[in-house]
Structure formats: structure tokens, C-alpha cells
Amino acid sequence: MKKLDLLYDHYKETIKLSCDTQKKRGNLFVFFCIFELFNFSMLLFPNEIAASISQYIYSKYSIGFSFNITIIQSAIWIAITYIMIRYYQTNIYIERQYGYISRLEDKVAKIIKEPCFKRESENYLNNYPAVLDVIHVFYTWVIPILIIAINVIKSIMEWVNLVNIFGVLFDTLCCVFCVILTIMYLIMIHPRVHS
């Protein structure tokens, strides 16, 4: 097999994997937003949500069960923590692939002596629209800062409305982990530029 064929096949597989991972990231982001919204709703309407979940289970399965708010809050924190981990892992993977894809395109472009092959690297950055810069700021600054703010406020409110000390301690640990993870994520995607 020729070097060009091998590189091009690898390039195609890498692009497909990147596209699949970007779809996964989109789905994770939607689930993450839903659970964050649910977490914020628990801050405003905890009793109503617990009653709604109990009523839903009764209407669906004819089982009478009264949910403890602490259990629901902890379950939401577990889901948020898990989805956040998966979202950040997926996003970091995608970010790390850009340099690799650029190097692959460069190698193939040199072999075929065709600079226009650099679709995902140089050509992507040519005439980069300002609207994409705004979207980038939204995803890489606004969303992470909102995540930190919502989760910290939610955690503080759980302490103010203390129902179960062990549940609130567990939720606080989840919150602290999410905040640390988000700060580390921000540092990773916004590296300091040394002059």
C-alpha cells in the first residue's frame, strides 16, 4: 500500500471519528443543560418537583412512593457530575484532534502537492466569521461560568434549607468536584500565552 493511500485512509477515519465525537458532544451538552436546568428548578420548586415525580411514578406504575427531596437532589448531582465529566472528556478529545488533523492534512497536501487539501486546518481559519468567535466565547466562557454560578448557588441554598446533613455534604462534594473540574477545563481550553 502506498504511503499516500495509507495516510488518506487514516485521515478519512480520523475525520469520521471526529464528526461522530462532535455529535456525541452535542447530545451530551443537551443532557447537561437539561440536568442543570433541573438542578436550578430544584432550587426554586423542590417540593413541587418531588410531588410531580411521585405522581408520575404512581400514574405510570401504580406505585405510591413519596420521594425525599434529598434523594432527588443527590441523584441530580450524580447525573450532573457524570455528564459533566463525559462532556469535558469529549470536548477535550475534539480540541486535541485539531492539531493532529492539521498535521495529517499537511502531510497529504505535501505528497499530492495540493495546498487546498487543508480543509480542517488552514482553510477553516481563512475568513473566520465573527459570529463563530461569539459562539466560541459562549461555549468556552459563558457556559462554564454559568455552570459554576448555578452549582455554587444551588449548593449554598441546600445548606440554607438544610434537610439532611449527609445528603447536603454529598451534594457539596459533587459541587466542589464540578467547580474544580470546570476551572481545570477553562485553564485547559484557554492556555496562557507566554510572551
Short mmCIF file of N, CA and C in Angstrom, two decimals:
data_model
loop_
_atom_site.label_atom_id
_atom_site.label_comp_id
_atom_site.label_asym_id
_atom_site.label_seq_id
_atom_site.Cartn_x
_atom_site.Cartn_y
_atom_site.Cartn_z
N MET A 1 0.85 -1.18 0.00
CA MET A 1 0.00 0.00 0.00
C MET A 1 0.89 1.24 0.00
N LYS A 2 0.55 2.18 -0.81
CA LYS A 2 1.33 3.41 -0.91
C LYS A 2 1.14 4.27 0.33
N LYS A 3 2.16 5.06 0.62
CA LYS A 3 2.12 5.95 1.78
C LYS A 3 0.93 6.90 1.69
N LEU A 4 0.66 7.44 0.51
CA LEU A 4 -0.46 8.36 0.33
C LEU A 4 -1.78 7.67 0.65
N ASP A 5 -1.97 6.45 0.14
CA ASP A 5 -3.22 5.71 0.40
C ASP A 5 -3.40 5.46 1.89
N LEU A 6 -2.32 5.07 2.54
CA LEU A 6 -2.37 4.80 3.97
C LEU A 6 -2.72 6.07 4.75
N LEU A 7 -2.05 7.16 4.43
CA LEU A 7 -2.32 8.43 5.11
C LEU A 7 -3.75 8.92 4.85
N TYR A 8 -4.20 8.80 3.59
CA TYR A 8 -5.53 9.29 3.26
C TYR A 8 -6.62 8.45 3.94
N ASP A 9 -6.44 7.13 3.97
CA ASP A 9 -7.41 6.28 4.67
C ASP A 9 -7.46 6.63 6.16
N HIS A 10 -6.29 6.85 6.72
CA HIS A 10 -6.22 7.23 8.14
C HIS A 10 -6.88 8.59 8.35
N TYR A 11 -6.65 9.50 7.43
CA TYR A 11 -7.26 10.83 7.51
C TYR A 11 -8.79 10.72 7.48
N LYS A 12 -9.32 9.93 6.56
CA LYS A 12 -10.77 9.76 6.46
C LYS A 12 -11.34 9.17 7.74
N GLU A 13 -10.68 8.17 8.30
CA GLU A 13 -11.14 7.56 9.55
C GLU A 13 -11.08 8.57 10.70
N THR A 14 -10.03 9.36 10.73
CA THR A 14 -9.87 10.37 11.78
C THR A 14 -10.97 11.43 11.68
N ILE A 15 -11.27 11.88 10.47
CA ILE A 15 -12.34 12.87 10.28
C ILE A 15 -13.69 12.28 10.68
N LYS A 16 -13.96 11.03 10.30
CA LYS A 16 -15.23 10.39 10.67
C LYS A 16 -15.34 10.28 12.19
N LEU A 17 -14.27 9.86 12.82
CA LEU A 17 -14.27 9.74 14.27
C LEU A 17 -14.50 11.11 14.92
N SER A 18 -13.88 12.13 14.37
CA SER A 18 -14.06 13.49 14.89
C SER A 18 -15.51 13.95 14.73
N CYS A 19 -16.10 13.69 13.60
CA CYS A 19 -17.51 14.08 13.36
C CYS A 19 -18.45 13.33 14.31
N ASP A 20 -18.21 12.03 14.48
CA ASP A 20 -19.03 11.24 15.41
C ASP A 20 -18.90 11.77 16.83
N THR A 21 -17.70 12.13 17.21
CA THR A 21 -17.46 12.65 18.56
C THR A 21 -18.12 14.01 18.73
N GLN A 22 -18.15 14.82 17.68
CA GLN A 22 -18.82 16.12 17.76
C GLN A 22 -20.33 15.94 17.94
N LYS A 23 -20.92 14.92 17.29
CA LYS A 23 -22.34 14.63 17.51
C LYS A 23 -22.59 14.21 18.95
N LYS A 24 -21.70 13.36 19.46
CA LYS A 24 -21.81 12.92 20.85
C LYS A 24 -21.71 14.12 21.79
N ARG A 25 -20.79 15.04 21.51
CA ARG A 25 -20.64 16.24 22.34
C ARG A 25 -21.93 17.05 22.35
N GLY A 26 -22.56 17.19 21.19
CA GLY A 26 -23.83 17.92 21.11
C GLY A 26 -24.90 17.30 21.98
N ASN A 27 -25.02 15.98 21.91
CA ASN A 27 -26.01 15.28 22.74
C ASN A 27 -25.70 15.43 24.22
N LEU A 28 -24.43 15.29 24.59
CA LEU A 28 -24.04 15.45 25.99
C LEU A 28 -24.34 16.86 26.49
N PHE A 29 -24.12 17.85 25.62
CA PHE A 29 -24.39 19.23 26.01
C PHE A 29 -25.88 19.43 26.30
N VAL A 30 -26.72 18.86 25.46
CA VAL A 30 -28.17 18.98 25.67
C VAL A 30 -28.57 18.32 27.00
N PHE A 31 -28.09 17.09 27.25
CA PHE A 31 -28.40 16.41 28.51
C PHE A 31 -27.87 17.21 29.70
N PHE A 32 -26.68 17.75 29.54
CA PHE A 32 -26.07 18.53 30.61
C PHE A 32 -26.93 19.76 30.93
N CYS A 33 -27.38 20.46 29.91
CA CYS A 33 -28.25 21.63 30.11
C CYS A 33 -29.57 21.25 30.78
N ILE A 34 -30.13 20.13 30.36
CA ILE A 34 -31.40 19.67 30.96
C ILE A 34 -31.22 19.40 32.45
N PHE A 35 -30.14 18.71 32.81
CA PHE A 35 -29.92 18.40 34.22
C PHE A 35 -29.56 19.65 35.02
N GLU A 36 -28.82 20.58 34.43
CA GLU A 36 -28.53 21.84 35.12
C GLU A 36 -29.83 22.63 35.33
N LEU A 37 -30.70 22.63 34.34
CA LEU A 37 -32.00 23.30 34.48
C LEU A 37 -32.83 22.62 35.57
N PHE A 38 -32.78 21.30 35.57
CA PHE A 38 -33.50 20.54 36.60
C PHE A 38 -32.92 20.87 37.98
N ASN A 39 -31.61 20.96 38.09
CA ASN A 39 -30.94 21.30 39.34
C ASN A 39 -31.36 22.69 39.80
N PHE A 40 -31.39 23.65 38.87
CA PHE A 40 -31.81 25.01 39.20
C PHE A 40 -33.29 25.03 39.59
N SER A 41 -34.11 24.22 38.92
CA SER A 41 -35.54 24.15 39.27
C SER A 41 -35.74 23.60 40.68
N MET A 42 -34.86 22.67 41.08
CA MET A 42 -34.94 22.13 42.44
C MET A 42 -34.65 23.21 43.47
N LEU A 43 -33.90 24.22 43.08
CA LEU A 43 -33.62 25.35 43.95
C LEU A 43 -34.89 26.17 44.17
N LEU A 44 -35.69 26.31 43.12
CA LEU A 44 -36.88 27.15 43.19
C LEU A 44 -38.14 26.40 43.64
N PHE A 45 -38.29 25.16 43.18
CA PHE A 45 -39.53 24.41 43.43
C PHE A 45 -39.26 22.98 43.90
N PRO A 46 -38.53 22.78 44.98
CA PRO A 46 -38.17 21.41 45.38
C PRO A 46 -39.37 20.53 45.72
N ASN A 47 -40.31 21.05 46.48
CA ASN A 47 -41.46 20.24 46.89
C ASN A 47 -42.35 19.88 45.70
N GLU A 48 -42.55 20.84 44.81
CA GLU A 48 -43.40 20.59 43.65
C GLU A 48 -42.78 19.53 42.73
N ILE A 49 -41.47 19.58 42.55
CA ILE A 49 -40.79 18.60 41.70
C ILE A 49 -40.86 17.22 42.33
N ALA A 50 -40.62 17.14 43.63
CA ALA A 50 -40.71 15.84 44.33
C ALA A 50 -42.11 15.28 44.21
N ALA A 51 -43.12 16.12 44.39
CA ALA A 51 -44.51 15.68 44.27
C ALA A 51 -44.83 15.24 42.83
N SER A 52 -44.31 15.97 41.85
CA SER A 52 -44.55 15.62 40.44
C SER A 52 -43.92 14.27 40.09
N ILE A 53 -42.71 14.03 40.58
CA ILE A 53 -42.05 12.75 40.31
C ILE A 53 -42.83 11.62 40.96
N SER A 54 -43.27 11.83 42.20
CA SER A 54 -44.07 10.80 42.89
C SER A 54 -45.37 10.53 42.15
N GLN A 55 -46.02 11.59 41.69
CA GLN A 55 -47.27 11.44 40.96
C GLN A 55 -47.05 10.73 39.63
N TYR A 56 -45.96 11.06 38.94
CA TYR A 56 -45.64 10.41 37.66
C TYR A 56 -45.43 8.91 37.87
N ILE A 57 -44.66 8.55 38.89
CA ILE A 57 -44.42 7.13 39.16
C ILE A 57 -45.71 6.42 39.51
N TYR A 58 -46.59 7.09 40.27
CA TYR A 58 -47.86 6.47 40.62
C TYR A 58 -48.74 6.28 39.39
N SER A 59 -48.80 7.29 38.51
CA SER A 59 -49.66 7.18 37.33
C SER A 59 -49.10 6.18 36.32
N LYS A 60 -47.79 6.05 36.27
CA LYS A 60 -47.15 5.15 35.29
C LYS A 60 -47.11 3.70 35.77
N TYR A 61 -46.80 3.53 37.06
CA TYR A 61 -46.58 2.17 37.58
C TYR A 61 -47.52 1.78 38.71
N SER A 62 -48.45 2.65 39.08
CA SER A 62 -49.38 2.41 40.18
C SER A 62 -48.68 2.06 41.48
N ILE A 63 -47.56 2.72 41.70
CA ILE A 63 -46.80 2.53 42.93
C ILE A 63 -46.80 3.86 43.67
N GLY A 64 -47.30 3.82 44.90
CA GLY A 64 -47.29 5.03 45.72
C GLY A 64 -45.94 5.16 46.40
N PHE A 65 -45.24 6.23 46.08
CA PHE A 65 -43.91 6.44 46.65
C PHE A 65 -43.69 7.93 46.80
N SER A 66 -43.39 8.34 48.01
CA SER A 66 -43.12 9.75 48.26
C SER A 66 -41.62 9.97 48.26
N PHE A 67 -41.14 10.75 47.30
CA PHE A 67 -39.71 10.98 47.16
C PHE A 67 -39.22 12.00 48.18
N ASN A 68 -38.11 11.68 48.76
CA ASN A 68 -37.42 12.60 49.65
C ASN A 68 -36.64 13.57 48.77
N ILE A 69 -36.74 14.85 49.08
CA ILE A 69 -36.05 15.88 48.30
C ILE A 69 -34.55 15.62 48.27
N THR A 70 -34.00 15.16 49.39
CA THR A 70 -32.56 14.89 49.47
C THR A 70 -32.12 13.85 48.46
N ILE A 71 -32.91 12.81 48.29
CA ILE A 71 -32.59 11.75 47.32
C ILE A 71 -32.60 12.31 45.90
N ILE A 72 -33.61 13.10 45.60
CA ILE A 72 -33.71 13.68 44.25
C ILE A 72 -32.53 14.61 43.99
N GLN A 73 -32.21 15.46 44.96
CA GLN A 73 -31.09 16.39 44.77
C GLN A 73 -29.78 15.65 44.57
N SER A 74 -29.55 14.61 45.35
CA SER A 74 -28.31 13.84 45.21
C SER A 74 -28.27 13.11 43.88
N ALA A 75 -29.40 12.59 43.44
CA ALA A 75 -29.45 11.91 42.14
C ALA A 75 -29.14 12.89 41.01
N ILE A 76 -29.66 14.10 41.11
CA ILE A 76 -29.37 15.13 40.10
C ILE A 76 -27.88 15.48 40.12
N TRP A 77 -27.30 15.62 41.31
CA TRP A 77 -25.87 15.93 41.40
C TRP A 77 -25.01 14.82 40.80
N ILE A 78 -25.39 13.58 41.04
CA ILE A 78 -24.66 12.45 40.45
C ILE A 78 -24.73 12.51 38.93
N ALA A 79 -25.95 12.75 38.41
CA ALA A 79 -26.13 12.83 36.95
C ALA A 79 -25.33 14.00 36.36
N ILE A 80 -25.39 15.15 37.01
CA ILE A 80 -24.65 16.33 36.52
C ILE A 80 -23.15 16.05 36.51
N THR A 81 -22.66 15.46 37.58
CA THR A 81 -21.23 15.17 37.67
C THR A 81 -20.80 14.21 36.57
N TYR A 82 -21.58 13.16 36.37
CA TYR A 82 -21.23 12.18 35.34
C TYR A 82 -21.28 12.80 33.94
N ILE A 83 -22.35 13.51 33.63
CA ILE A 83 -22.49 14.11 32.30
C ILE A 83 -21.41 15.18 32.08
N MET A 84 -21.10 15.93 33.12
CA MET A 84 -20.04 16.95 33.00
C MET A 84 -18.70 16.29 32.67
N ILE A 85 -18.38 15.22 33.37
CA ILE A 85 -17.14 14.51 33.10
C ILE A 85 -17.10 14.04 31.65
N ARG A 86 -18.16 13.41 31.18
CA ARG A 86 -18.21 12.90 29.81
C ARG A 86 -18.15 14.04 28.80
N TYR A 87 -18.85 15.15 29.08
CA TYR A 87 -18.84 16.29 28.17
C TYR A 87 -17.44 16.89 28.05
N TYR A 88 -16.81 17.12 29.19
CA TYR A 88 -15.46 17.69 29.16
C TYR A 88 -14.46 16.74 28.50
N GLN A 89 -14.56 15.45 28.78
CA GLN A 89 -13.67 14.47 28.13
C GLN A 89 -13.85 14.52 26.62
N THR A 90 -15.08 14.54 26.18
CA THR A 90 -15.38 14.56 24.75
C THR A 90 -14.87 15.84 24.10
N ASN A 91 -15.12 16.96 24.75
CA ASN A 91 -14.69 18.24 24.20
C ASN A 91 -13.16 18.35 24.15
N ILE A 92 -12.50 17.88 25.18
CA ILE A 92 -11.03 17.90 25.20
C ILE A 92 -10.48 17.01 24.10
N TYR A 93 -11.10 15.85 23.90
CA TYR A 93 -10.67 14.96 22.82
C TYR A 93 -10.77 15.67 21.47
N ILE A 94 -11.89 16.34 21.23
CA ILE A 94 -12.09 17.06 19.96
C ILE A 94 -11.04 18.16 19.81
N GLU A 95 -10.82 18.93 20.87
CA GLU A 95 -9.83 20.01 20.81
C GLU A 95 -8.44 19.48 20.49
N ARG A 96 -8.09 18.35 21.08
CA ARG A 96 -6.76 17.78 20.86
C ARG A 96 -6.60 17.20 19.46
N GLN A 97 -7.70 16.87 18.81
CA GLN A 97 -7.64 16.30 17.46
C GLN A 97 -7.34 17.33 16.39
N TYR A 98 -7.64 18.61 16.65
CA TYR A 98 -7.44 19.64 15.63
C TYR A 98 -5.98 19.70 15.16
N GLY A 99 -5.05 19.68 16.08
CA GLY A 99 -3.63 19.71 15.71
C GLY A 99 -3.22 18.47 14.95
N TYR A 100 -3.74 17.33 15.37
CA TYR A 100 -3.42 16.07 14.70
C TYR A 100 -3.96 16.06 13.27
N ILE A 101 -5.20 16.48 13.10
CA ILE A 101 -5.80 16.54 11.77
C ILE A 101 -5.03 17.52 10.89
N SER A 102 -4.61 18.63 11.46
CA SER A 102 -3.83 19.62 10.71
C SER A 102 -2.51 19.01 10.20
N ARG A 103 -1.85 18.24 11.06
CA ARG A 103 -0.59 17.59 10.64
C ARG A 103 -0.84 16.55 9.54
N LEU A 104 -1.95 15.81 9.66
CA LEU A 104 -2.28 14.83 8.61
C LEU A 104 -2.55 15.53 7.29
N GLU A 105 -3.33 16.60 7.34
CA GLU A 105 -3.62 17.35 6.11
C GLU A 105 -2.34 17.89 5.49
N ASP A 106 -1.45 18.37 6.33
CA ASP A 106 -0.19 18.92 5.84
C ASP A 106 0.63 17.84 5.12
N LYS A 107 0.69 16.65 5.70
CA LYS A 107 1.45 15.56 5.07
C LYS A 107 0.85 15.15 3.74
N VAL A 108 -0.48 15.00 3.71
CA VAL A 108 -1.14 14.60 2.46
C VAL A 108 -0.99 15.71 1.42
N ALA A 109 -1.16 16.97 1.83
CA ALA A 109 -1.04 18.10 0.89
C ALA A 109 0.36 18.16 0.28
N LYS A 110 1.38 17.86 1.07
CA LYS A 110 2.75 17.87 0.54
C LYS A 110 2.96 16.74 -0.47
N ILE A 111 2.41 15.58 -0.17
CA ILE A 111 2.60 14.43 -1.08
C ILE A 111 1.90 14.69 -2.42
N ILE A 112 0.68 15.21 -2.35
CA ILE A 112 -0.07 15.43 -3.61
C ILE A 112 0.21 16.81 -4.21
N LYS A 113 1.00 17.62 -3.50
CA LYS A 113 1.35 18.97 -3.96
C LYS A 113 0.10 19.80 -4.27
N GLU A 114 -0.83 19.76 -3.29
CA GLU A 114 -2.11 20.46 -3.45
C GLU A 114 -2.46 21.15 -2.12
N PRO A 115 -2.22 22.44 -2.00
CA PRO A 115 -2.47 23.13 -0.72
C PRO A 115 -3.95 23.21 -0.34
N CYS A 116 -4.86 23.07 -1.28
CA CYS A 116 -6.28 23.20 -0.95
C CYS A 116 -6.80 22.00 -0.15
N PHE A 117 -5.97 20.99 0.06
CA PHE A 117 -6.39 19.81 0.81
C PHE A 117 -6.60 20.14 2.29
N LYS A 118 -6.12 21.27 2.74
CA LYS A 118 -6.13 21.61 4.17
C LYS A 118 -7.48 22.20 4.60
N ARG A 119 -8.52 21.43 4.44
CA ARG A 119 -9.88 21.88 4.73
C ARG A 119 -10.11 22.16 6.22
N GLU A 120 -9.64 21.27 7.09
CA GLU A 120 -9.91 21.39 8.51
C GLU A 120 -8.91 22.29 9.25
N SER A 121 -7.85 22.66 8.60
CA SER A 121 -6.83 23.47 9.29
C SER A 121 -6.77 24.88 8.70
N GLU A 122 -5.93 25.11 7.72
CA GLU A 122 -5.73 26.46 7.19
C GLU A 122 -6.99 27.02 6.54
N ASN A 123 -7.67 26.24 5.71
CA ASN A 123 -8.85 26.75 5.02
C ASN A 123 -9.99 27.07 5.99
N TYR A 124 -10.08 26.31 7.07
CA TYR A 124 -11.13 26.55 8.05
C TYR A 124 -10.95 27.92 8.72
N LEU A 125 -9.70 28.31 8.94
CA LEU A 125 -9.43 29.57 9.63
C LEU A 125 -9.44 30.79 8.72
N ASN A 126 -9.38 30.58 7.38
CA ASN A 126 -9.44 31.71 6.45
C ASN A 126 -10.81 32.37 6.50
N ASN A 127 -10.83 33.68 6.57
CA ASN A 127 -12.08 34.45 6.62
C ASN A 127 -13.02 33.93 7.71
N TYR A 128 -12.48 33.67 8.87
CA TYR A 128 -13.25 33.13 10.00
C TYR A 128 -14.31 34.14 10.42
N PRO A 129 -15.59 33.78 10.37
CA PRO A 129 -16.67 34.73 10.67
C PRO A 129 -16.68 35.14 12.14
N ALA A 130 -17.00 36.40 12.39
CA ALA A 130 -17.06 36.93 13.76
C ALA A 130 -18.12 36.20 14.58
N VAL A 131 -19.19 35.77 13.94
CA VAL A 131 -20.25 35.08 14.68
C VAL A 131 -19.72 33.79 15.32
N LEU A 132 -18.77 33.13 14.67
CA LEU A 132 -18.18 31.93 15.26
C LEU A 132 -17.31 32.27 16.47
N ASP A 133 -16.71 33.46 16.45
CA ASP A 133 -15.96 33.91 17.63
C ASP A 133 -16.91 34.10 18.82
N VAL A 134 -18.07 34.69 18.55
CA VAL A 134 -19.07 34.90 19.60
C VAL A 134 -19.56 33.55 20.15
N ILE A 135 -19.83 32.62 19.25
CA ILE A 135 -20.28 31.29 19.68
C ILE A 135 -19.19 30.60 20.50
N HIS A 136 -17.94 30.76 20.07
CA HIS A 136 -16.82 30.17 20.81
C HIS A 136 -16.74 30.75 22.23
N VAL A 137 -16.89 32.05 22.36
CA VAL A 137 -16.87 32.69 23.69
C VAL A 137 -18.04 32.16 24.53
N PHE A 138 -19.19 32.00 23.92
CA PHE A 138 -20.36 31.50 24.64
C PHE A 138 -20.08 30.11 25.21
N TYR A 139 -19.55 29.20 24.39
CA TYR A 139 -19.31 27.83 24.83
C TYR A 139 -18.10 27.70 25.76
N THR A 140 -17.11 28.57 25.59
CA THR A 140 -15.87 28.37 26.36
C THR A 140 -15.71 29.32 27.54
N TRP A 141 -16.59 30.32 27.65
CA TRP A 141 -16.55 31.21 28.81
C TRP A 141 -17.91 31.30 29.50
N VAL A 142 -18.94 31.67 28.76
CA VAL A 142 -20.25 31.92 29.36
C VAL A 142 -20.82 30.65 30.00
N ILE A 143 -20.87 29.57 29.26
CA ILE A 143 -21.44 28.33 29.79
C ILE A 143 -20.67 27.82 31.01
N PRO A 144 -19.33 27.69 30.96
CA PRO A 144 -18.62 27.23 32.16
C PRO A 144 -18.82 28.14 33.39
N ILE A 145 -18.83 29.46 33.17
CA ILE A 145 -19.03 30.37 34.31
C ILE A 145 -20.46 30.24 34.85
N LEU A 146 -21.43 30.09 33.97
CA LEU A 146 -22.82 29.86 34.42
C LEU A 146 -22.93 28.55 35.20
N ILE A 147 -22.24 27.52 34.74
CA ILE A 147 -22.25 26.23 35.43
C ILE A 147 -21.73 26.40 36.86
N ILE A 148 -20.61 27.09 36.99
CA ILE A 148 -20.05 27.32 38.33
C ILE A 148 -21.04 28.11 39.18
N ALA A 149 -21.59 29.20 38.64
CA ALA A 149 -22.50 30.05 39.41
C ALA A 149 -23.75 29.29 39.85
N ILE A 150 -24.39 28.59 38.92
CA ILE A 150 -25.62 27.86 39.25
C ILE A 150 -25.34 26.79 40.30
N ASN A 151 -24.26 26.04 40.11
CA ASN A 151 -23.98 24.96 41.05
C ASN A 151 -23.60 25.48 42.43
N VAL A 152 -22.82 26.55 42.50
CA VAL A 152 -22.45 27.10 43.81
C VAL A 152 -23.68 27.67 44.52
N ILE A 153 -24.51 28.42 43.79
CA ILE A 153 -25.74 28.96 44.39
C ILE A 153 -26.63 27.83 44.87
N LYS A 154 -26.77 26.79 44.06
CA LYS A 154 -27.61 25.64 44.45
C LYS A 154 -27.06 24.98 45.71
N SER A 155 -25.75 24.82 45.78
CA SER A 155 -25.14 24.20 46.95
C SER A 155 -25.34 25.06 48.20
N ILE A 156 -25.15 26.36 48.06
CA ILE A 156 -25.37 27.26 49.20
C ILE A 156 -26.81 27.18 49.68
N MET A 157 -27.75 27.15 48.74
CA MET A 157 -29.17 27.09 49.11
C MET A 157 -29.52 25.76 49.78
N GLU A 158 -28.83 24.70 49.40
CA GLU A 158 -29.06 23.43 50.10
C GLU A 158 -28.63 23.54 51.56
N TRP A 159 -27.56 24.29 51.82
CA TRP A 159 -27.12 24.49 53.21
C TRP A 159 -28.10 25.40 53.96
N VAL A 160 -28.60 26.43 53.28
CA VAL A 160 -29.56 27.33 53.92
C VAL A 160 -30.83 26.58 54.30
N ASN A 161 -31.32 25.72 53.40
CA ASN A 161 -32.55 24.94 53.63
C ASN A 161 -32.21 23.52 54.05
N LEU A 162 -31.27 23.36 54.93
CA LEU A 162 -30.76 22.06 55.33
C LEU A 162 -31.88 21.09 55.71
N VAL A 163 -31.92 19.97 54.98
CA VAL A 163 -32.90 18.92 55.27
C VAL A 163 -32.19 17.71 55.88
N ASN A 164 -31.10 17.31 55.25
CA ASN A 164 -30.35 16.14 55.68
C ASN A 164 -28.87 16.45 55.53
N ILE A 165 -28.15 16.47 56.65
CA ILE A 165 -26.74 16.88 56.63
C ILE A 165 -25.89 16.00 55.74
N PHE A 166 -26.14 14.69 55.74
CA PHE A 166 -25.33 13.78 54.93
C PHE A 166 -25.60 13.97 53.43
N GLY A 167 -26.84 14.19 53.09
CA GLY A 167 -27.19 14.46 51.69
C GLY A 167 -26.57 15.75 51.20
N VAL A 168 -26.63 16.78 52.03
CA VAL A 168 -26.07 18.08 51.65
C VAL A 168 -24.54 18.01 51.57
N LEU A 169 -23.90 17.25 52.47
CA LEU A 169 -22.45 17.06 52.39
C LEU A 169 -22.07 16.37 51.09
N PHE A 170 -22.81 15.33 50.74
CA PHE A 170 -22.55 14.62 49.49
C PHE A 170 -22.72 15.56 48.29
N ASP A 171 -23.82 16.31 48.29
CA ASP A 171 -24.09 17.25 47.19
C ASP A 171 -22.99 18.31 47.10
N THR A 172 -22.52 18.77 48.26
CA THR A 172 -21.46 19.78 48.28
C THR A 172 -20.17 19.21 47.70
N LEU A 173 -19.85 17.96 48.02
CA LEU A 173 -18.67 17.33 47.44
C LEU A 173 -18.79 17.25 45.91
N CYS A 174 -19.97 16.88 45.44
CA CYS A 174 -20.21 16.85 43.99
C CYS A 174 -20.02 18.24 43.39
N CYS A 175 -20.55 19.26 44.07
CA CYS A 175 -20.45 20.63 43.59
C CYS A 175 -18.99 21.07 43.54
N VAL A 176 -18.25 20.81 44.61
CA VAL A 176 -16.83 21.20 44.66
C VAL A 176 -16.07 20.51 43.53
N PHE A 177 -16.35 19.23 43.32
CA PHE A 177 -15.69 18.50 42.24
C PHE A 177 -16.03 19.13 40.88
N CYS A 178 -17.31 19.46 40.67
CA CYS A 178 -17.73 20.08 39.40
C CYS A 178 -17.06 21.44 39.19
N VAL A 179 -16.96 22.23 40.25
CA VAL A 179 -16.32 23.54 40.14
C VAL A 179 -14.84 23.38 39.81
N ILE A 180 -14.15 22.49 40.52
CA ILE A 180 -12.73 22.25 40.25
C ILE A 180 -12.53 21.76 38.82
N LEU A 181 -13.37 20.82 38.40
CA LEU A 181 -13.29 20.28 37.05
C LEU A 181 -13.51 21.37 36.01
N THR A 182 -14.48 22.23 36.26
CA THR A 182 -14.78 23.32 35.31
C THR A 182 -13.64 24.32 35.25
N ILE A 183 -13.04 24.65 36.39
CA ILE A 183 -11.90 25.57 36.39
C ILE A 183 -10.73 24.94 35.62
N MET A 184 -10.47 23.66 35.86
CA MET A 184 -9.39 22.98 35.13
C MET A 184 -9.68 22.94 33.63
N TYR A 185 -10.95 22.76 33.29
CA TYR A 185 -11.36 22.75 31.88
C TYR A 185 -11.12 24.14 31.26
N LEU A 186 -11.49 25.19 31.99
CA LEU A 186 -11.26 26.55 31.50
C LEU A 186 -9.77 26.81 31.28
N ILE A 187 -8.95 26.37 32.21
CA ILE A 187 -7.50 26.55 32.08
C ILE A 187 -6.99 25.80 30.86
N MET A 188 -7.51 24.60 30.63
CA MET A 188 -7.06 23.79 29.50
C MET A 188 -7.43 24.42 28.15
N ILE A 189 -8.66 24.93 28.05
CA ILE A 189 -9.08 25.46 26.75
C ILE A 189 -8.66 26.91 26.53
N HIS A 190 -8.18 27.56 27.60
CA HIS A 190 -7.69 28.94 27.48
C HIS A 190 -6.27 29.02 28.05
N PRO A 191 -5.33 28.36 27.37
CA PRO A 191 -3.96 28.38 27.91
C PRO A 191 -3.38 29.80 27.91
N ARG A 192 -2.57 30.08 28.91
CA ARG A 192 -1.91 31.39 28.95
C ARG A 192 -0.89 31.48 27.84
N VAL A 193 -0.86 32.62 27.21
CA VAL A 193 0.11 32.87 26.14
C VAL A 193 1.33 33.52 26.77
N HIS A 194 2.48 32.87 26.64
CA HIS A 194 3.71 33.42 27.20
C HIS A 194 4.39 34.29 26.15
N SER A 195 4.83 35.47 26.57
CA SER A 195 5.49 36.37 25.61
C SER A 195 6.98 36.30 25.72
#
